[in-house]
Short mmCIF file of C-alpha atoms and ligand atoms in Angstrom, two decimals:
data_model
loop_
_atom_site.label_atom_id
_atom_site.label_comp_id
_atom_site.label_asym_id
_atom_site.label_seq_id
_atom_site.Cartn_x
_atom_site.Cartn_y
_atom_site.Cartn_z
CA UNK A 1 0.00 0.00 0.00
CA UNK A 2 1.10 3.78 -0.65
CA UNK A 3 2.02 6.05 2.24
CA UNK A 4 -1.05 8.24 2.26
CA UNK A 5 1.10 10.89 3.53
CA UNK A 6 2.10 11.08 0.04
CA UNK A 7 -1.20 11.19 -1.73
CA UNK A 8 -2.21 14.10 -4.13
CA UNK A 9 -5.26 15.25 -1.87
CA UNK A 10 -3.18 14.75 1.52
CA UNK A 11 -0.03 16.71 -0.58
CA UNK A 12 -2.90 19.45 -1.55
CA UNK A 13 -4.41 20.01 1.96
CA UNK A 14 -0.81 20.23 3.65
CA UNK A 15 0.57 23.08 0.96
CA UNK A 16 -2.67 24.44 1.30
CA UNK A 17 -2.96 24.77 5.24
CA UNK A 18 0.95 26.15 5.06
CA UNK A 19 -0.19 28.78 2.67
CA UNK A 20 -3.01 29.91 4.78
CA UNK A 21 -1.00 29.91 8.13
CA UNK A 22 1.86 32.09 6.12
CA UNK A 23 -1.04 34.47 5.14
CA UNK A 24 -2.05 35.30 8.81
CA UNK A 25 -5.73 34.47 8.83
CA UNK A 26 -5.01 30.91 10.94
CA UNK A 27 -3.87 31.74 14.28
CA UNK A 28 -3.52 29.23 16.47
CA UNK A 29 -6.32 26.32 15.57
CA UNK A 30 -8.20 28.50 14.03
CA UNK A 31 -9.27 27.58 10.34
CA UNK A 32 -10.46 24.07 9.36
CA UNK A 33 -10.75 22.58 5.67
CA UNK A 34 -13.04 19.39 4.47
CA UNK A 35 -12.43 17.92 1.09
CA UNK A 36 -14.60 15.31 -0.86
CA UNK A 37 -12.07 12.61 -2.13
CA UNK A 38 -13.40 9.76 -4.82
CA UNK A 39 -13.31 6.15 -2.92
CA UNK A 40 -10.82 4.53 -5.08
CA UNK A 41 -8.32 6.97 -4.38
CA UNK A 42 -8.33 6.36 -1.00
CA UNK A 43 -8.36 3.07 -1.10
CA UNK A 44 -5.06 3.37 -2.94
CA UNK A 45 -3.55 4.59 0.44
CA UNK A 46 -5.34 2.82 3.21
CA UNK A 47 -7.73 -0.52 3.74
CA UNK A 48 -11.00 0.99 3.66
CA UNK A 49 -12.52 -2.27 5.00
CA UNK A 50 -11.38 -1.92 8.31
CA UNK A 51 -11.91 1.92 9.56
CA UNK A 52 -9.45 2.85 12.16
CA UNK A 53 -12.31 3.69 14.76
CA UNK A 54 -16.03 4.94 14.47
CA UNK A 55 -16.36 8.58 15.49
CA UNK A 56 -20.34 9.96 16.51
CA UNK A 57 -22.11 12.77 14.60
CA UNK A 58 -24.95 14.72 16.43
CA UNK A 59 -26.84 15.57 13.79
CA UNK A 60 -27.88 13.41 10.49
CA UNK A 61 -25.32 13.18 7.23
CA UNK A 62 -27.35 9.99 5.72
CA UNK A 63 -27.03 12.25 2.62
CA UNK A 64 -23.61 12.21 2.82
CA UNK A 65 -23.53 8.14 3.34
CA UNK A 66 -20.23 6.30 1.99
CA UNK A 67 -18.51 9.57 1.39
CA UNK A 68 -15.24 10.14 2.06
CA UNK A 69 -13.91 13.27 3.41
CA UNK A 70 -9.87 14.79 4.49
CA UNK A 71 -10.87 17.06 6.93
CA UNK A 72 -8.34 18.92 9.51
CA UNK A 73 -8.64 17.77 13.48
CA UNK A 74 -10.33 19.74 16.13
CA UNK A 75 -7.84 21.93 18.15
CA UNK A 76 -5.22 21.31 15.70
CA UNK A 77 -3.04 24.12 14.15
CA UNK A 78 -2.56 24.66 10.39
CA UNK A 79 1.14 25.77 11.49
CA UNK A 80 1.28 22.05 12.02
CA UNK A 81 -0.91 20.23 9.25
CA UNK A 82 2.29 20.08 6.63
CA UNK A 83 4.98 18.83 8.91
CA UNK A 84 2.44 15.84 11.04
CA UNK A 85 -0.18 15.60 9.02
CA UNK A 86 -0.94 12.00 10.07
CA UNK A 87 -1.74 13.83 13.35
CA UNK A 88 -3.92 16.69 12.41
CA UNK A 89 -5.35 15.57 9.35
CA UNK A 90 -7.96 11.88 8.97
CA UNK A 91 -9.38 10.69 5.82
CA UNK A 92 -13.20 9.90 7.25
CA UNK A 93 -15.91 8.31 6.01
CA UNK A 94 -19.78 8.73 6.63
CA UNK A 95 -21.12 5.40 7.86
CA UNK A 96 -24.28 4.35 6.16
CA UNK A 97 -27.05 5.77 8.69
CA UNK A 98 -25.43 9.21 8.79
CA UNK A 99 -24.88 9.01 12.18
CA UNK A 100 -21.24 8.47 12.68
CA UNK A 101 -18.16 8.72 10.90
CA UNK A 102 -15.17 5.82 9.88
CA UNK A 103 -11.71 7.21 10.66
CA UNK A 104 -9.86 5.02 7.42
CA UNK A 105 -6.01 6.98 8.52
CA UNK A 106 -5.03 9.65 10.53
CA UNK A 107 -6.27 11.42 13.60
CA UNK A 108 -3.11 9.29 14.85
CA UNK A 109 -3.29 10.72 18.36
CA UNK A 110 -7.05 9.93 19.22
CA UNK A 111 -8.25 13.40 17.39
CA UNK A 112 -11.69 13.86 15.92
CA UNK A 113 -12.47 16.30 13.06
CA UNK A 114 -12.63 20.20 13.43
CA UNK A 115 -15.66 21.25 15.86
CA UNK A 116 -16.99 23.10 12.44
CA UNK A 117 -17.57 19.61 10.74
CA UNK A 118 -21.49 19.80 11.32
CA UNK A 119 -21.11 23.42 9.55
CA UNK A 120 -18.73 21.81 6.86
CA UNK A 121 -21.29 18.69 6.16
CA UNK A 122 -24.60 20.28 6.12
CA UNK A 123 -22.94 23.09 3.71
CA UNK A 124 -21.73 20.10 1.72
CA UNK A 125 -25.13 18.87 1.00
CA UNK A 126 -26.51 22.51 0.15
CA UNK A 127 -23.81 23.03 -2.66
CA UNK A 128 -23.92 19.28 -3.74
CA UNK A 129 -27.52 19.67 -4.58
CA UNK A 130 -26.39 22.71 -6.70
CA UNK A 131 -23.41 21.45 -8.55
CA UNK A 132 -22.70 18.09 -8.65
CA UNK A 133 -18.66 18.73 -8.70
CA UNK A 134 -18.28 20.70 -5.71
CA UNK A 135 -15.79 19.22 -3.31
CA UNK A 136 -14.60 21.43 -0.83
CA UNK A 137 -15.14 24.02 2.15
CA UNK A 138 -12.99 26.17 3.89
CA UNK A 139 -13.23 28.30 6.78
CA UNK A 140 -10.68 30.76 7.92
CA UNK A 141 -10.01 34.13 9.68
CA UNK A 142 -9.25 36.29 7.11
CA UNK A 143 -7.93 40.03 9.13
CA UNK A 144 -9.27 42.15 7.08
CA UNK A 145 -12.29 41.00 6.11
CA UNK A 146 -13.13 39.90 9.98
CA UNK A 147 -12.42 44.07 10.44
CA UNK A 148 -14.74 45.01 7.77
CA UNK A 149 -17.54 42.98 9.47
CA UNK A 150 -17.08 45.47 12.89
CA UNK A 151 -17.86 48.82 10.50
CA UNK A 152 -20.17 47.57 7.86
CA UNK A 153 -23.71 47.06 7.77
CA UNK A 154 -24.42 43.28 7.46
CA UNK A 155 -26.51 42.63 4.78
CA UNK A 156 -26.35 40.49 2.22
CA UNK A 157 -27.10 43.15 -0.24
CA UNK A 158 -24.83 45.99 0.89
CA UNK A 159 -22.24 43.88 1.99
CA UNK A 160 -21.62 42.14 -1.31
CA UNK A 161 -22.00 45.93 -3.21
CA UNK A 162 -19.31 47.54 -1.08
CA UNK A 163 -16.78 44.05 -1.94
CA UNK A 164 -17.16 44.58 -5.79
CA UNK A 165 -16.75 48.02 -5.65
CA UNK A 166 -13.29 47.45 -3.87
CA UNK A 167 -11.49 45.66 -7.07
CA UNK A 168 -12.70 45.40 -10.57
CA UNK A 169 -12.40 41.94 -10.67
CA UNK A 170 -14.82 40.80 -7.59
CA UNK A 171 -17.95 40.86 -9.77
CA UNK A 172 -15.97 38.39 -12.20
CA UNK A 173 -14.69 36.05 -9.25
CA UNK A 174 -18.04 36.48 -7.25
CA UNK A 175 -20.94 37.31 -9.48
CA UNK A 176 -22.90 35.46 -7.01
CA UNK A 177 -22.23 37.73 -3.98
CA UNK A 178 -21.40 36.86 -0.35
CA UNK A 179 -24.30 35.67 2.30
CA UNK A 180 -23.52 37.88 5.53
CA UNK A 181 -24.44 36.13 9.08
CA UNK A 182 -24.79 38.10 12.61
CA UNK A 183 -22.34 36.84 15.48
CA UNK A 184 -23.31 33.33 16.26
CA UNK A 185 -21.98 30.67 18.79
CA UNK A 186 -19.75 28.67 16.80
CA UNK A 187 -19.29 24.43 16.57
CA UNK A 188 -22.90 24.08 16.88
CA UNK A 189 -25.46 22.33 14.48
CA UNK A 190 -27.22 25.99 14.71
CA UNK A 191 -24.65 27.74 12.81
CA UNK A 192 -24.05 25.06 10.44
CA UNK A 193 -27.89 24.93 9.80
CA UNK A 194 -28.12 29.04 8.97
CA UNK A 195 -24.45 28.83 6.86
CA UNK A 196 -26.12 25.51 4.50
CA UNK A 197 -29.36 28.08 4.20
CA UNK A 198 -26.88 30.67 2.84
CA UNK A 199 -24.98 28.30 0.66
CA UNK A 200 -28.16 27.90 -1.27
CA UNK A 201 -27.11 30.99 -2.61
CA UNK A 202 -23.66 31.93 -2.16
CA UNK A 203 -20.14 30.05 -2.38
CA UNK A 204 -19.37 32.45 0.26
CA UNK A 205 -20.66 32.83 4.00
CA UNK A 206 -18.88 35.64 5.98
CA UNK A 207 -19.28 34.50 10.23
CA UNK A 208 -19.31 38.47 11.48
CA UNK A 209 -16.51 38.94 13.80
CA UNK A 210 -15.25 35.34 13.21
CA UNK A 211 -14.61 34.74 9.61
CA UNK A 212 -15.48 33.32 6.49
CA UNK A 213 -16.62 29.58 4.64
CA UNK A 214 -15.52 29.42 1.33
CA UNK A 215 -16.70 26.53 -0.71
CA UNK A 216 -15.80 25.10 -4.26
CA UNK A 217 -14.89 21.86 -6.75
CA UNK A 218 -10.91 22.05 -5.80
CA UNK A 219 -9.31 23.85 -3.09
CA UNK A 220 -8.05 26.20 -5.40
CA UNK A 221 -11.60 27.87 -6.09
CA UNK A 222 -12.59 27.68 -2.80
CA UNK A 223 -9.24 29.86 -1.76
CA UNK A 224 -8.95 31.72 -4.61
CA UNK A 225 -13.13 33.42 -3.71
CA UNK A 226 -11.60 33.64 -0.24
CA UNK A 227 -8.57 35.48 -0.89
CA UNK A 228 -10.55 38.00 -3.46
CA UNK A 229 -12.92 38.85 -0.65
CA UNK A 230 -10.15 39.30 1.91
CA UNK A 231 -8.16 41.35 -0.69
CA UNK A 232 -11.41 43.53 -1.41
CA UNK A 233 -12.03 43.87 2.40
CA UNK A 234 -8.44 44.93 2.75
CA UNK A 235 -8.71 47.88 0.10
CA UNK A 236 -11.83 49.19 1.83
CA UNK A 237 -10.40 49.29 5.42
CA UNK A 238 -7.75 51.18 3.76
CA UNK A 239 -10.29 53.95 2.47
CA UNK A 240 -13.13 53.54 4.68
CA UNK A 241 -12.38 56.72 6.47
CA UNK A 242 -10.82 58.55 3.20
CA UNK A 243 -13.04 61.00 0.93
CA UNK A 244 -13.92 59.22 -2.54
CA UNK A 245 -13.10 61.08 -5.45
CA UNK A 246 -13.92 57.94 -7.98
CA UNK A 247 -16.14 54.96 -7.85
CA UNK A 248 -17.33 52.07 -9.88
CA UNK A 249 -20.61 52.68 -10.80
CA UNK A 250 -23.61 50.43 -11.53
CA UNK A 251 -23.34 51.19 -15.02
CA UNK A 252 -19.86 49.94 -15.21
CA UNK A 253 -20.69 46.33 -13.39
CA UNK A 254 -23.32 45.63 -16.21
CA UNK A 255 -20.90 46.89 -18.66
CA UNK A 256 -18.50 44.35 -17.15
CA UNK A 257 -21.31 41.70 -16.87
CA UNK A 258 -21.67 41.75 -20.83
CA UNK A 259 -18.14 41.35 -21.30
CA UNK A 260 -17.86 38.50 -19.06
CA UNK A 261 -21.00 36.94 -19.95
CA UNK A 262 -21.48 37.18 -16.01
CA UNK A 263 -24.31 35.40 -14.38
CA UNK A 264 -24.89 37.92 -11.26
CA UNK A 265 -26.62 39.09 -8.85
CA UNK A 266 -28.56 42.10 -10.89
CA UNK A 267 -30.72 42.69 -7.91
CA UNK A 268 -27.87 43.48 -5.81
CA UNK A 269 -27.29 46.93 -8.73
CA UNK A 270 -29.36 50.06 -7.76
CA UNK A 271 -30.62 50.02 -11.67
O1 2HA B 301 -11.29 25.36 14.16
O2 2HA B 301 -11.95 28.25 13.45
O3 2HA B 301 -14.49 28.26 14.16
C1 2HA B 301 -11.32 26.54 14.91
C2 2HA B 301 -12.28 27.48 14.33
C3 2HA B 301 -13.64 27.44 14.86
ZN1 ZN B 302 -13.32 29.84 13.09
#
């Protein structure tokens, strides 16, 4: 058998949690990533017949039965994931009643997956339903954008209008806005229910004064929305307080729309 260590979606998940930690938005074990993998590759690396251990679930994921999952380990620290990933990382399955999870490798130190994995799972099923190939979600604690959400209003609506006006780009990358939640307790099933509402909509769930879910086929979509959003957030905290001489308009996100061929949110324009 191969050393899982080595395998593409374990190689992806450790450059991707190094990359995050270098960027500053995963202090400590904050941050937590779940990935969809295809059975045969994992069974490449490890004996899926005999799961490592059987891990509870409190809340149904019979939806998600037989899948199998890399997700990062609750309390663990993505300053760590590259270097032991064997001990912050498992490759999970959902058992057949949706009820608990198979660890197949990993976890190697008795760890369970992040306290966000109800969030992760039930936003799983929301963008499954929508597109078929998405994979993965991400949630992080990106600076600026965890700012923005102490000085901006909180809607939906407004919130997504102020991002694309930041960069010319953000209407391209995220046509289909951000969904904007109040402060909520985290790592519970309530939080996870109200993101998965959101996701019906959005790739993109901003936690106000905690962070941001991110979701997408590869890990590479679901960071790249992430990092536009942060980078947008960024520009405004840098002009927030500044007088605007220039703007993009309304006029210039349809004229943008055209170009792209964008399929946007054209209620979220004031024309
Ligand atoms: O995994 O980020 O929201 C730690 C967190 C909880
Ligand atoms: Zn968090």
């Amino acid at each position: 058998m191969k050393d899982m260590q080595e395998a593409p979606f374990i190689k992806e998940v450790r450059d991707m949690t190094a990359n995050m930690y270098r960027l500053g938005w995963d202090e400590r074990n904050g941050g937590n990533i779940s990935y969809i993998v295809p059975e045969e590759e994992v069974a490449k690396y490890a004996d899926i017949q005999h799961p490592v251990r059987s891990i509870p679930l409190d809340f149904d994921a019979a939806y998600l039965a037989g899948k199998y999952f890399v997700v990062t380990g609750t309390g663990k620290y993505f300053k760590n994931v590259s270097e032991y990933p064997e001990v912050n990382l498992g490759v999970v399955r959902i058992a057949a009643d949706g009820k608990s999870i198979d660890l197949i490798w990993g976890f190697a130190d008795g760890g369970r997956p992040t306290s966000e994995f109800p969030s992760h799972l039930m936003s799983h099923i929301e963008r499954l339903k929508i597109d078929p190939e998405h994979r993965v979600v991400m949630h992080t604690h990106p600076t600026n954008l965890i700012a923005m959400t102490f000085v901006h209003e909180l809607d939906d609506r407004s919130f997504t209008r102020t991002l694309w006006q930041m960069i010319t780009e953000c209407l391209v990358v995220f046509p289909d806005g951000v969904g904007v939640l109040p402060w909520m307790l985290c790592g519970t099933t309530e939080i996870g229910e109200v993101t998965a509402e959101k996701m019906k909509e959005y790739r993109l769930v901003v936690w106000a004064q905690h962070g941001i879910f991110g979701t997408g086929k590869d890990l590479d979509e679901a960071f790249g929305l992430i990092e536009t959003v942060e980078k947008a957030a960024e520009i405004y905290m840098k002009i927030a307080h500044l007088p605007r001489l220039q703007k993009i308009e309304d006029q210039n996100f349809v004229a943008l729309a055209e170009a792209f061929h964008l399929d946007y949110r054209t209620d979220f324009l004031d024309i």
